[in-house]
Amino acid sequence: MFHNLKTFVRSHSKAAILFCFLYFIMLSSTPKNVLCSAKCPQYKVILFDSYGTLIDVNSLIGTIRKVLNSTDPIQSQVLLDSWRTKQLDFTWLRSLMKSSAKDSYADFWTVTKDALKYSAEKFNISMTQSQQDELMNAWLRLQLFPDVKDSLAKLKTKYKLAVLSNGSPRMLREVFKSNGLDDLIDPTNEFSVDTVRLYKPHPYVYSLAERKLHVSKSRILFVSGNSWDAIGAKAYGFQSVWLNRIGEPYPDLGISTDFEISNLHQLADKFS
């Protein structure tokens, strides 16, 4: 090949230079993080995160407004944003603090309740126990994103579908049941971090799915609407998809996810 290239360059120097220039321009301009061509690995399982991926946490906003009897949409959104942020903060802190001497794990229901109490206190929002209970129970009835059911139905024709979530087993079971997902995702393929008493993005959490499914990581495609989760899965060794629903910038942590999409229809159209 190289001998032929040298001969070509000697006899067609100007044309060769132009060809090489255009060729390398083409390579450098090939888009990254696009859904792959026919050379995609032969996945057996598509593994989804739950909250922010299939389940719309922002569907809590109506319940928050009702419970607070608030006509101020900003107050309700600020409370929800803080609640979700501290919920994740507390999961990461508990995982980091865990040691052989002390198990700092608390399940996602407890963490979520603690995050609500923190956020209410931060914004001087007084709530009765009944109001707190109503807000907590709303996590069991969260709504799906509108692209979920159609997309999962298409993907199910070719792949086993599974879920790996920070949610406690009860939280997952209730919200999936209330949304009628049992026909699309077998309840036995809903995996909670409770089993390992750690939270994502700890590598051992991702290994849970591999062990439960009896499928090697190279045959699993992981999908998350949370960039930190998609990056954590990629760091573990999964092929990963960041479902960037709201057009956020990519956090540069030195690890790139394999694909980036803006909705689940794009995933289903490519892989079903």
Coordinates of C-alpha atoms in Angstrom, one line a residue:
M1 CA 0.0 0.0 0.0
F2 CA 2.7 2.5 1.0
H3 CA 4.8 1.6 -2.1
N4 CA 1.8 2.4 -4.3
L5 CA 1.1 5.6 -2.5
K6 CA 4.7 6.8 -3.0
T7 CA 4.5 6.0 -6.7
F8 CA 1.2 7.9 -6.9
V9 CA 2.7 10.9 -5.1
R10 CA 5.8 11.0 -7.4
S11 CA 3.7 10.9 -10.5
H12 CA 0.8 13.0 -9.4
S13 CA 2.3 15.2 -6.7
K14 CA -0.2 18.1 -6.9
A15 CA -3.2 15.8 -7.2
A16 CA -1.9 13.6 -4.4
I17 CA -1.3 16.5 -2.0
L18 CA -4.8 17.8 -2.7
F19 CA -6.3 14.3 -2.2
C20 CA -4.5 13.8 1.1
F21 CA -5.5 17.3 2.3
L22 CA -9.2 16.6 1.5
Y23 CA -9.0 13.1 3.0
F24 CA -7.7 14.3 6.4
I25 CA -10.2 17.2 6.4
M26 CA -12.9 14.6 5.9
L27 CA -11.6 12.5 8.8
S28 CA -11.3 15.4 11.2
S29 CA -14.8 16.6 10.4
T30 CA -16.4 13.3 10.9
P31 CA -18.9 14.0 13.7
K32 CA -18.3 12.3 17.1
N33 CA -21.0 10.8 19.3
V34 CA -23.3 10.0 16.5
L35 CA -25.2 6.7 16.4
C36 CA -23.0 4.2 14.8
S37 CA -23.3 2.5 11.5
A38 CA -23.5 -1.2 10.7
K39 CA -20.2 -1.7 12.6
C40 CA -22.0 -1.3 16.0
P41 CA -21.3 -4.0 18.5
Q42 CA -24.0 -6.7 18.7
Y43 CA -25.7 -5.6 21.9
K44 CA -27.9 -8.0 23.8
V45 CA -29.2 -5.7 26.5
I46 CA -30.1 -2.0 26.6
L47 CA -29.8 -0.9 30.2
F48 CA -31.6 2.3 31.2
D49 CA -31.3 4.6 34.1
S50 CA -34.7 5.6 35.6
Y51 CA -35.0 9.1 37.0
G52 CA -34.3 11.8 34.4
T53 CA -34.1 9.1 31.7
L54 CA -37.4 7.3 31.6
I55 CA -39.1 9.0 34.5
D56 CA -39.6 12.8 34.5
V57 CA -38.7 14.2 37.9
N58 CA -40.1 17.5 36.8
S59 CA -43.6 16.0 36.9
L60 CA -43.4 16.6 40.6
I61 CA -44.0 20.3 40.1
G62 CA -47.8 20.1 40.0
T63 CA -47.9 18.3 43.4
I64 CA -45.5 20.7 44.9
R65 CA -47.6 23.7 43.9
K66 CA -50.7 22.0 45.3
V67 CA -49.2 21.0 48.6
L68 CA -47.7 24.4 49.1
N69 CA -50.8 26.1 47.9
S70 CA -48.5 28.3 45.9
T71 CA -49.3 30.5 42.9
D72 CA -45.7 31.3 42.5
P73 CA -44.2 28.9 39.9
I74 CA -40.7 30.1 40.7
Q75 CA -40.9 29.0 44.4
S76 CA -42.1 25.5 43.5
Q77 CA -39.3 25.1 40.8
V78 CA -36.6 26.4 43.2
L79 CA -37.7 23.9 45.8
L80 CA -37.7 21.0 43.3
D81 CA -34.3 21.9 41.9
S82 CA -32.8 22.0 45.4
W83 CA -34.6 18.8 46.3
R84 CA -33.2 16.9 43.3
T85 CA -29.7 18.4 43.7
K86 CA -29.4 17.5 47.4
Q87 CA -30.9 14.1 46.8
L88 CA -27.9 13.3 44.4
D89 CA -25.4 15.1 46.7
F90 CA -26.4 12.9 49.6
T91 CA -26.1 9.7 47.5
W92 CA -22.6 10.6 46.5
L93 CA -21.5 11.6 50.0
R94 CA -22.9 8.4 51.5
S95 CA -21.0 6.3 48.9
L96 CA -17.8 8.3 49.5
M97 CA -18.0 8.0 53.3
K98 CA -18.6 4.2 53.3
S99 CA -15.8 2.2 54.8
S100 CA -15.2 -1.2 56.1
A101 CA -15.7 0.1 59.6
K102 CA -18.9 2.1 58.9
D103 CA -21.8 1.5 56.5
S104 CA -23.1 5.0 55.7
Y105 CA -25.7 3.7 53.2
A106 CA -29.3 4.8 53.5
D107 CA -31.8 3.8 50.8
F108 CA -33.1 6.2 48.2
W109 CA -36.4 6.8 50.0
T110 CA -34.6 8.0 53.1
V111 CA -32.1 10.1 51.1
T112 CA -35.0 11.7 49.2
K113 CA -36.8 12.5 52.5
D114 CA -33.6 14.0 54.0
A115 CA -33.1 16.1 50.8
L116 CA -36.7 17.4 51.1
K117 CA -36.2 18.4 54.7
Y118 CA -33.0 20.2 53.9
S119 CA -34.5 22.1 51.0
A120 CA -37.6 23.2 52.9
E121 CA -35.4 24.5 55.7
K122 CA -33.1 26.2 53.3
F123 CA -35.9 28.2 51.8
N124 CA -37.9 28.7 55.1
I125 CA -40.8 26.6 53.8
S126 CA -42.8 25.2 56.7
M127 CA -44.5 21.9 56.0
T128 CA -46.6 19.6 58.2
Q129 CA -45.9 15.9 58.3
S130 CA -48.9 15.3 56.1
Q131 CA -47.5 17.6 53.5
Q132 CA -44.1 16.0 53.5
D133 CA -45.8 12.6 53.2
E134 CA -47.8 13.8 50.2
L135 CA -44.7 15.1 48.4
M136 CA -42.8 11.9 49.1
N137 CA -45.6 9.7 47.9
A138 CA -45.6 11.7 44.6
W139 CA -42.3 9.9 43.8
L140 CA -44.3 6.7 43.5
R141 CA -46.5 8.3 40.8
L142 CA -44.1 10.2 38.7
Q143 CA -44.8 10.4 35.0
L144 CA -42.8 9.0 32.1
F145 CA -41.3 11.2 29.4
P146 CA -43.6 11.1 26.4
D147 CA -41.1 9.3 24.1
V148 CA -40.6 6.3 26.5
K149 CA -43.3 3.8 25.7
D150 CA -43.1 3.9 21.9
S151 CA -39.4 3.8 22.0
L152 CA -39.2 0.9 24.4
A153 CA -41.8 -1.0 22.4
K154 CA -39.6 -0.8 19.3
L155 CA -36.4 -1.7 21.1
K156 CA -38.0 -4.7 22.9
T157 CA -38.4 -6.4 19.5
K158 CA -34.6 -6.9 19.3
Y159 CA -33.1 -6.5 22.8
K160 CA -33.6 -7.4 26.4
L161 CA -34.5 -4.2 28.3
A162 CA -33.4 -3.6 31.8
V163 CA -33.1 -0.8 34.4
L164 CA -30.3 0.1 36.8
S165 CA -31.4 2.7 39.3
N166 CA -30.5 4.5 42.5
G167 CA -34.2 4.1 43.4
S168 CA -35.2 1.7 46.2
P169 CA -37.0 -1.5 45.0
R170 CA -40.3 -0.2 46.3
M171 CA -39.9 3.2 44.6
L172 CA -39.1 1.5 41.3
R173 CA -41.8 -1.1 41.5
E174 CA -44.5 1.5 42.3
V175 CA -43.6 4.0 39.6
F176 CA -43.1 1.4 36.9
K177 CA -46.4 -0.3 37.8
S178 CA -48.3 3.0 37.9
N179 CA -47.0 3.8 34.4
G180 CA -47.8 0.4 32.9
L181 CA -44.2 -0.5 32.1
D182 CA -44.4 -4.1 33.1
D183 CA -45.1 -5.3 29.5
L184 CA -42.0 -3.5 28.3
I185 CA -39.5 -4.2 31.1
D186 CA -39.7 -7.4 33.0
P187 CA -39.8 -6.6 36.7
T188 CA -37.0 -9.1 37.3
N189 CA -34.8 -6.9 35.2
E190 CA -35.2 -3.8 37.4
F191 CA -32.0 -3.6 39.4
S192 CA -31.7 -1.3 42.5
V193 CA -28.5 -0.2 44.1
D194 CA -29.9 -1.5 47.4
T195 CA -28.3 -4.8 46.5
V196 CA -24.8 -3.4 46.8
R197 CA -25.5 -0.5 49.2
L198 CA -23.7 2.0 47.1
Y199 CA -24.8 4.6 44.6
K200 CA -23.9 5.4 41.0
P201 CA -21.5 6.3 39.7
H202 CA -19.5 3.8 41.8
P203 CA -18.1 1.1 39.5
Y204 CA -19.5 -1.8 41.6
V205 CA -23.0 -0.6 41.0
Y206 CA -22.6 -1.0 37.2
S207 CA -21.1 -4.4 37.7
L208 CA -24.3 -5.4 39.4
A209 CA -26.2 -5.3 36.1
E210 CA -23.6 -7.3 34.4
R211 CA -23.7 -10.0 37.1
K212 CA -27.5 -10.1 37.3
L213 CA -28.0 -10.3 33.5
H214 CA -25.2 -12.8 32.9
V215 CA -24.1 -10.7 30.0
S216 CA -20.6 -9.3 29.4
K217 CA -20.2 -5.5 29.6
S218 CA -19.3 -5.4 25.9
R219 CA -22.8 -6.6 25.0
I220 CA -24.6 -4.0 27.1
L221 CA -25.6 -0.5 26.0
F222 CA -26.2 1.9 28.9
V223 CA -28.5 4.9 28.5
S224 CA -28.9 7.8 30.9
G225 CA -30.3 11.2 30.9
N226 CA -27.7 12.2 33.5
S227 CA -24.3 13.0 32.1
W228 CA -22.4 12.0 35.2
D229 CA -24.2 8.6 35.1
A230 CA -23.4 8.0 31.4
I231 CA -19.8 8.9 32.1
G232 CA -19.7 6.6 35.1
A233 CA -21.0 3.7 33.0
K234 CA -18.4 4.4 30.3
A235 CA -15.6 4.5 32.9
Y236 CA -16.8 1.1 34.1
G237 CA -16.6 -0.3 30.6
F238 CA -20.1 -0.1 29.1
Q239 CA -20.9 1.5 25.8
S240 CA -22.9 4.4 26.9
V241 CA -25.4 6.9 25.6
W242 CA -26.0 10.3 27.1
L243 CA -29.7 11.3 26.6
N244 CA -29.2 15.0 26.6
R245 CA -32.9 16.1 26.7
I246 CA -32.3 19.8 27.4
G247 CA -29.2 20.5 25.4
E248 CA -26.7 20.9 28.3
P249 CA -23.0 21.3 27.6
Y250 CA -20.9 18.1 28.0
P251 CA -18.9 18.0 31.3
D252 CA -15.2 17.4 30.4
L253 CA -14.0 14.8 32.8
G254 CA -11.6 13.2 30.4
I255 CA -14.1 10.5 29.4
S256 CA -16.4 10.7 26.4
T257 CA -19.6 8.8 26.1
D258 CA -20.0 6.8 22.9
F259 CA -23.2 8.5 21.7
E260 CA -25.3 11.6 22.5
I261 CA -29.0 11.9 21.6
S262 CA -31.7 14.3 22.5
N263 CA -34.6 11.9 22.7
L264 CA -35.3 8.2 22.9
H265 CA -36.9 8.1 19.4
Q266 CA -33.4 8.6 18.0
L267 CA -32.2 5.5 19.9
A268 CA -35.2 3.4 18.8
D269 CA -35.0 4.4 15.2
K270 CA -31.3 3.4 14.9
F271 CA -31.3 0.2 16.9
S272 CA -34.8 -1.3 16.4

